[in-house]
Tab-separated table of C-alpha atoms in Angstrom:
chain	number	residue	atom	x	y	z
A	299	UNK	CA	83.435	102.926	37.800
A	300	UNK	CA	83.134	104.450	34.598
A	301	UNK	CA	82.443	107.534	35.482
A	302	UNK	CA	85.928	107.242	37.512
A	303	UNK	CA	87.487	106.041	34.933
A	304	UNK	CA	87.082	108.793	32.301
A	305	UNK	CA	88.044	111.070	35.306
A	306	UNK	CA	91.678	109.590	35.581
A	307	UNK	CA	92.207	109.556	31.902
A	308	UNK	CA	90.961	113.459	31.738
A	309	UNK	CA	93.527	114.298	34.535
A	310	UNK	CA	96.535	112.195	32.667
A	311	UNK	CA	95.801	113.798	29.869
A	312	UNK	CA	95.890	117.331	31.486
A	313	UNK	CA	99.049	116.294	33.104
A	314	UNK	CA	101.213	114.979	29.989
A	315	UNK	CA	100.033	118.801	28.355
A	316	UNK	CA	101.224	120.547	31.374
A	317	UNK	CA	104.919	118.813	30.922
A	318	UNK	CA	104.935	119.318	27.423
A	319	UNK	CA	104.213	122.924	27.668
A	320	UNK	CA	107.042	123.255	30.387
A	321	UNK	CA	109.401	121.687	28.078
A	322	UNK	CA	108.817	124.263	24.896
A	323	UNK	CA	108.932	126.829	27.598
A	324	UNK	CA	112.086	125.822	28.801
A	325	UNK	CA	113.535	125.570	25.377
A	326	UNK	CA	112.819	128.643	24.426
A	327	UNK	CA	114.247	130.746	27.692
A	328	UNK	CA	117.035	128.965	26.795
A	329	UNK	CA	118.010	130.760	23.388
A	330	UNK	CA	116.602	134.055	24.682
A	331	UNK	CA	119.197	137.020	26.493
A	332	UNK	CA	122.824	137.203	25.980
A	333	UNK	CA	125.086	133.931	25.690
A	334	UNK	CA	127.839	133.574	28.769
A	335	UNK	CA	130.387	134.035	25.662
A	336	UNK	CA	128.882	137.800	25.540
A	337	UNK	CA	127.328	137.192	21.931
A	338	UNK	CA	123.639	137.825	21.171
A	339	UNK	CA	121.645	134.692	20.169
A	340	UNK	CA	119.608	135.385	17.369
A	341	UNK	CA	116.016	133.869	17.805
A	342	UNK	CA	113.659	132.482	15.258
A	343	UNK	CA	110.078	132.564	14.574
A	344	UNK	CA	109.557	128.734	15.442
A	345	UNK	CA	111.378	129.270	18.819
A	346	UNK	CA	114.986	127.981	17.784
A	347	UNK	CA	118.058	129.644	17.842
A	348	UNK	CA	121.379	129.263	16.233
A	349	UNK	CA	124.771	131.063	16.923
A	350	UNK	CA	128.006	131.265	15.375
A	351	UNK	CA	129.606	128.048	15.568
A	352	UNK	CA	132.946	127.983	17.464
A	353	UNK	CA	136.663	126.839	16.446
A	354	UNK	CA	136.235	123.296	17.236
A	355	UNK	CA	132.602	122.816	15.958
A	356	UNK	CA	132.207	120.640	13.423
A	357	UNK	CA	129.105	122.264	11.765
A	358	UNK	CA	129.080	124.516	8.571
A	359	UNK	CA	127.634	127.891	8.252
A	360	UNK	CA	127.020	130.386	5.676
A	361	UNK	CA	128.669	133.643	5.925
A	362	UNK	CA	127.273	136.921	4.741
A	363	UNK	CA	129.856	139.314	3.242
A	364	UNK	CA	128.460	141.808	2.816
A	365	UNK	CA	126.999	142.098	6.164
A	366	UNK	CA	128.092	141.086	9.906
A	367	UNK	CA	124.436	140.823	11.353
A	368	UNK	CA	122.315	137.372	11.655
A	369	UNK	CA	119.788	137.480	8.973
A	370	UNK	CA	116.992	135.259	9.119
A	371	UNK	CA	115.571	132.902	6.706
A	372	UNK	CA	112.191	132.003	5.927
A	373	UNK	CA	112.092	128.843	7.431
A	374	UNK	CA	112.761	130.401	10.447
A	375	UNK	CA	116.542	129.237	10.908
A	376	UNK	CA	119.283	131.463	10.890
A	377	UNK	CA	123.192	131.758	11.263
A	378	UNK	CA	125.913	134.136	11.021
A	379	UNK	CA	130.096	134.065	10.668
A	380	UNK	CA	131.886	137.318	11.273
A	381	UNK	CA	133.465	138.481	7.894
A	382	UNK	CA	137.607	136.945	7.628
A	383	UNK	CA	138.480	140.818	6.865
A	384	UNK	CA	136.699	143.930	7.792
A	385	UNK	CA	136.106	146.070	5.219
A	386	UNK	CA	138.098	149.060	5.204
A	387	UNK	CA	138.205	151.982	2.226
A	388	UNK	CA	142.148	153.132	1.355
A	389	UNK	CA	141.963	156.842	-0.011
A	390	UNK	CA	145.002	158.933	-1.066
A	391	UNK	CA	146.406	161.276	1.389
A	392	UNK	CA	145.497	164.869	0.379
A	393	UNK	CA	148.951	166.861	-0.153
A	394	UNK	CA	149.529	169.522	2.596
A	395	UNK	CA	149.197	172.987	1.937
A	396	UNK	CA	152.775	174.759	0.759
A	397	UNK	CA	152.865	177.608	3.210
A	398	UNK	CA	152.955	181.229	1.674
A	399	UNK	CA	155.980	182.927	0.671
A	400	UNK	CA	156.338	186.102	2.719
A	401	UNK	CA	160.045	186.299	2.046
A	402	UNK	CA	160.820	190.267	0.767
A	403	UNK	CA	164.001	190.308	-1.694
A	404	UNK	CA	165.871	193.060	-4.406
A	405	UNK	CA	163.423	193.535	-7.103
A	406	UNK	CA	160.266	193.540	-4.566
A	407	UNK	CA	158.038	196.711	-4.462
A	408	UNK	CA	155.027	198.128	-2.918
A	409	UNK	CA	153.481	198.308	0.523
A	410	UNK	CA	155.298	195.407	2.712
A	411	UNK	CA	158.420	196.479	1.003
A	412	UNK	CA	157.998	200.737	2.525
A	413	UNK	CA	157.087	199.190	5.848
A	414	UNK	CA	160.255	197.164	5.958
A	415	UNK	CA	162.109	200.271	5.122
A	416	UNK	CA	160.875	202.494	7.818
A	417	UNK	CA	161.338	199.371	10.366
A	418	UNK	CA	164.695	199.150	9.358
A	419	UNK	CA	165.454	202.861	9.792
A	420	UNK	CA	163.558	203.104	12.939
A	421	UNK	CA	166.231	200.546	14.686
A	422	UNK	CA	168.933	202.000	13.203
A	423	UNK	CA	169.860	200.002	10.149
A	424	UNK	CA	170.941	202.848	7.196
A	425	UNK	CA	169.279	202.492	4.394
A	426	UNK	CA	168.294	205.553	2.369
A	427	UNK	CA	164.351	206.581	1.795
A	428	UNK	CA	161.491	204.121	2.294
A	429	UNK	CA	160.600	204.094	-1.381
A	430	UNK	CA	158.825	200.677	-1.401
A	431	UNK	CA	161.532	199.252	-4.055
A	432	UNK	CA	163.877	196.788	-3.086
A	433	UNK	CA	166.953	198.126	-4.036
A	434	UNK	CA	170.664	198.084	-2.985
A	435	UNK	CA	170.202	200.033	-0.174
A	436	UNK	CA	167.574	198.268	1.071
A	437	UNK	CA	169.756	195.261	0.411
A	438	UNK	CA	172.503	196.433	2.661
A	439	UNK	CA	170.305	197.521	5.340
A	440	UNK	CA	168.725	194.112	5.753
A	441	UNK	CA	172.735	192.834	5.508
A	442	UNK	CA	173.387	195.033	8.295
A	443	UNK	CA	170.411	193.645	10.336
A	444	UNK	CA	171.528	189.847	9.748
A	445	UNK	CA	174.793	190.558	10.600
A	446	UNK	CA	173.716	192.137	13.998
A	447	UNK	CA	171.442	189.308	14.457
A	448	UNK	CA	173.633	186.310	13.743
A	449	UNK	CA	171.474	185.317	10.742
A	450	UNK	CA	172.980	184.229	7.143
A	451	UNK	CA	174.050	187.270	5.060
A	452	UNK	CA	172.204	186.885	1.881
A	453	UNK	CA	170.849	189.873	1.814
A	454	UNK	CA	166.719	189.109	1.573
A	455	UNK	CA	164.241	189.397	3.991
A	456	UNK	CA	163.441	185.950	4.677
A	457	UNK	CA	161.175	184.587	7.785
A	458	UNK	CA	163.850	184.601	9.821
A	459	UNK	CA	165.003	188.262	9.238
A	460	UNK	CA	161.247	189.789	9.463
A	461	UNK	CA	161.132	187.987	12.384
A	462	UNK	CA	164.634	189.689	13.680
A	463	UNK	CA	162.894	192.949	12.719
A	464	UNK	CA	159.713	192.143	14.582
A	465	UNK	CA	161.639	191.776	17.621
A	466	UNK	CA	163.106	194.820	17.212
A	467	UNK	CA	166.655	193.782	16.657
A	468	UNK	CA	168.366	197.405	16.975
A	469	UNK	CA	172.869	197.606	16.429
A	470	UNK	CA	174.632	197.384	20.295
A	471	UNK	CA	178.293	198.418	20.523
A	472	UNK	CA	180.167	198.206	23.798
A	473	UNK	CA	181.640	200.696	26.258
A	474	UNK	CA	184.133	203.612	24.144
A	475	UNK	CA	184.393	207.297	23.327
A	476	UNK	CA	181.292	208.454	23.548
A	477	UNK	CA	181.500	210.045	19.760
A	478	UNK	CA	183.041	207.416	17.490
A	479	UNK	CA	182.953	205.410	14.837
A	480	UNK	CA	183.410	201.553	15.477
A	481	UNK	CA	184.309	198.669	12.926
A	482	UNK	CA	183.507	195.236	13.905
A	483	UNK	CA	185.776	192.824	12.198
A	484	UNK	CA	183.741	189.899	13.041
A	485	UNK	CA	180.059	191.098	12.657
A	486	UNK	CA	181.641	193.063	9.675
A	487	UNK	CA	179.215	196.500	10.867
A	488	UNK	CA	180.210	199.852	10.883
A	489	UNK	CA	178.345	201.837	13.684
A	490	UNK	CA	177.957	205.378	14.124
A	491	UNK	CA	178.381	206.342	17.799
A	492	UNK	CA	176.797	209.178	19.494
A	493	UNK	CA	176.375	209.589	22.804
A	494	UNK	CA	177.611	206.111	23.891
A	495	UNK	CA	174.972	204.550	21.306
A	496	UNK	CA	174.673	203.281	18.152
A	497	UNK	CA	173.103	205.724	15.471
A	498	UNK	CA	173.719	203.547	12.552
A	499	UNK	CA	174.470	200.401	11.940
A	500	UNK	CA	175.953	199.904	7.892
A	501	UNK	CA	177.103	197.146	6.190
A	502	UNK	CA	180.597	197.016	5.441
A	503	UNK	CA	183.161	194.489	4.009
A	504	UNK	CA	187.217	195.019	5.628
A	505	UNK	CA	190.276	193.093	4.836
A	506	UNK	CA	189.750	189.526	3.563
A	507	UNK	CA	192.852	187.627	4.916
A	508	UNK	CA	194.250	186.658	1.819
A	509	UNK	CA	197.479	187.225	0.142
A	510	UNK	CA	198.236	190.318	-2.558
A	511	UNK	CA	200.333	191.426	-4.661
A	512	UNK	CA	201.283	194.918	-3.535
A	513	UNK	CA	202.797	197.537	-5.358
A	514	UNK	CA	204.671	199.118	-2.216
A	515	UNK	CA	205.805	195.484	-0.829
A	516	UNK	CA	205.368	192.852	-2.766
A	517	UNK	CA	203.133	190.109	-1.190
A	518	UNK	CA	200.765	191.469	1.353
A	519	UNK	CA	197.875	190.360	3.447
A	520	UNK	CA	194.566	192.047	3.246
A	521	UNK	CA	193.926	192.377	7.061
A	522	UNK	CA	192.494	195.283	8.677
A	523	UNK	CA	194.317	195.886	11.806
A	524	UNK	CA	192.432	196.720	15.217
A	525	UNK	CA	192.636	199.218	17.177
A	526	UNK	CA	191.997	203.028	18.043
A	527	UNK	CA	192.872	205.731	15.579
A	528	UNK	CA	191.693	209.227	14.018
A	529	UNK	CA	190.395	210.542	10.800
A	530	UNK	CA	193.664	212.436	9.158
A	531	UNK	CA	193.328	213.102	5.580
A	532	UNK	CA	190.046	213.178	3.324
A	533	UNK	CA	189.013	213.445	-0.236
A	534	UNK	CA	185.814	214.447	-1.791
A	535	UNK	CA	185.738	212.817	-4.710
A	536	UNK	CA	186.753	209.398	-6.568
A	537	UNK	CA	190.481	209.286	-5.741
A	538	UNK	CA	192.466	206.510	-7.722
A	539	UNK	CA	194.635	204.250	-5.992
A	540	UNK	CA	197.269	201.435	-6.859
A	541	UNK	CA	194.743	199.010	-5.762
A	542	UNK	CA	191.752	200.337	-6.848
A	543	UNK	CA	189.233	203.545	-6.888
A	544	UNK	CA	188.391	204.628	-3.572
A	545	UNK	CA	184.734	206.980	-3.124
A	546	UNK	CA	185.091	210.009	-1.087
A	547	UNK	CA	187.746	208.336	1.371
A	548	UNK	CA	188.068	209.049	5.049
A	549	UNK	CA	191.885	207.699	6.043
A	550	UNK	CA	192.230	206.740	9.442
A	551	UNK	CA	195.357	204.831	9.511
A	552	UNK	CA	197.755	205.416	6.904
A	553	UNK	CA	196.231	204.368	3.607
A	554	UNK	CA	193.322	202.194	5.096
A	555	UNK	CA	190.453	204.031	4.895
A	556	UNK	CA	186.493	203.699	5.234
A	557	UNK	CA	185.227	204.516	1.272
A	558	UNK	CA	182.437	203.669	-1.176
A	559	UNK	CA	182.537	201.473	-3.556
A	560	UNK	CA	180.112	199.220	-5.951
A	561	UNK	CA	180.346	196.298	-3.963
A	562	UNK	CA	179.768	195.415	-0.492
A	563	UNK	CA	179.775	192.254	0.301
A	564	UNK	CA	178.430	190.453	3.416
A	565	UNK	CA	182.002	189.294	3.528
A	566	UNK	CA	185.383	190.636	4.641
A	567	UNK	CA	186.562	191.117	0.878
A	568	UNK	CA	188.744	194.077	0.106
A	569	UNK	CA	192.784	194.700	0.508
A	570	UNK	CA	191.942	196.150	4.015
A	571	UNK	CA	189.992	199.508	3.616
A	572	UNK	CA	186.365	199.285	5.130
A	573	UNK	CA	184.274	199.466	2.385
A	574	UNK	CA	180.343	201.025	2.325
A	575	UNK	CA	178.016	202.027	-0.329
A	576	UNK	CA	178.608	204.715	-2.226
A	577	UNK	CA	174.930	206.446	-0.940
A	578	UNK	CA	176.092	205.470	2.413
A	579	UNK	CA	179.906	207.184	1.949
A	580	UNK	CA	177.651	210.619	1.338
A	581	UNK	CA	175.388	210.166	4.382
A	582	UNK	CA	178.717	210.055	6.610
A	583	UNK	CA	180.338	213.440	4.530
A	584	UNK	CA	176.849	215.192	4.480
A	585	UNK	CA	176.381	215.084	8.177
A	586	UNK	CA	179.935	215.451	8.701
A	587	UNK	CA	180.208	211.778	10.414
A	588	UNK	CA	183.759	211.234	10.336
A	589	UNK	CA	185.178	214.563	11.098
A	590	UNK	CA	189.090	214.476	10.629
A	591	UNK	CA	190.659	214.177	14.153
A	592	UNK	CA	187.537	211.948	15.335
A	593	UNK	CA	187.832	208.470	16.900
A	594	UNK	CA	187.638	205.359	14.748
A	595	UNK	CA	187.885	202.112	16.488
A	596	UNK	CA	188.482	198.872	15.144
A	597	UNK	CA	187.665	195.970	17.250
């Protein structure tokens, strides 16, 4: 009987151990994994574990600033609270680069300068010898291009203009004598025809609308009239007018004429003449481009 009775005691002692140990187990699969709410749940040395509390817990934590992990204390517990604020780090925007200036303009010189010359010349804008100074003739060549093109008449090679030249931009006239020379009012361009094409394009500045005094009768208007006419008389020299000097003139209907002078403007601006530069007004006598009897149209 005794011996049975130590037997019983030995196995209900076994017994109670066994459902203890289940229990701890059972605790501690419990706070191992990932929570249902998709958190991790931090676990301790001891076999506890703690997460954030939620909203509606009444429990205090201790939050970490300077960190969002769980750290762990030496007494085994631990808890963590994300920060109220990330952390973020606010620098000042660098400024953008300021593109380079690769506008060409009267005063310019050198390489870029020679190669805008010879472009120019090539497609048929008149504009004396590619020096590689930006001079007045180089000024009223690139005039003559932006007025073929559309662009604003300010005379310097700007973006825009290169990018006129780069596309090879050349002077168009329409259907006429095949050997002419054509005025166009509204593009303010002189062309040399030959051949049905246009030779040269050169600025020029015609009649600028307004109202003059004129020594012949009284008030005028300084228009230059369209139409088809023919060189008549010519002077080689500076010939001195009521209204002005006039540079080797070429008249073509009555005492309108095409004529240097100092200033060309990208404008219609004189008392009806067609005005060009003076280098220009020798081009068109040295090669003999306005013969007297020839064709000059204004359109």
């Amino acid at each position: 009987m005794v011996g049975r009775a130590k037997g019983e005691r030995r196995r209900a002692t076994g017994s109670a151990a066994l459902v203890a140990g289940l229990v701890l187990g059972l605790g501690a699969c419990a706070g191992g994994g990932t929570s249902d709410a998709g958190g991790p749940a931090s676990q301790t040395s001891t076999g506890r574990s703690t997460t954030a509390p939620s909203a509606s817990s009444t429990s205090t934590s201790t939050s970490d600033t300077s960190s969002s992990s769980t750290s762990s204390s030496s007494t085994g517990s631990s808890s963590s609270t994300p920060s109220s604020s990330p952390s973020s780090s606010t620098s000042a925007p660098s400024p953008s680069a300021t593109p380079r200036d690769t506008s060409l303009r009267p005063g310019d010189s050198g390489p870029r300068v020679r190669s805008l010359q010879r472009s120019l010349t090539r497609l048929g804008y008149w504009g004396g010898t590619a020096d590689g100074t930006y001079g007045g003739l180089t000024e009223q060549a690139v005039l003559a291009l932006q007025k073929q093109a559309g662009l604003d008449r300010d005379g310097v090679a700007g973006p825009r203009t290169l990018r006129a030249v780069a596309d090879g931009t050349r002077p168009t006239v329409g259907a006429g004598a095949p050997d002419r020379v054509e005025i166009d009012l509204e593009r303010q361009l002189l062309y040399v025809v030959r051949d049905g094409s246009a030779r040269w394009a050169i600025s020029t500045s015609t009649g600028s609308g307004e109202t003059y005094e004129s020594s012949y009768d009284g008030l005028a208007v300084a228009v230059t009239p369209p139409g088809t006419f023919a060189v008549g008389r010519v002077y080689d020299g500076s010939e001195v007018a009521k209204l002005g000097t006039l540079y080797r003139p070429r008249y073509f209907n009555g005492g309108i004429a095409v004529h240097g002078a100092a200033s060309v403007p990208g404008r219609p601006a004189s008392h009806g003449c067609a005005r060009v530069s003076d280098p220009a007004m020798d081009l068109i006598w040295s090669q003999d481009l306005m013969p007297v009897g020839s064709t000059v149209v204004v359109r």
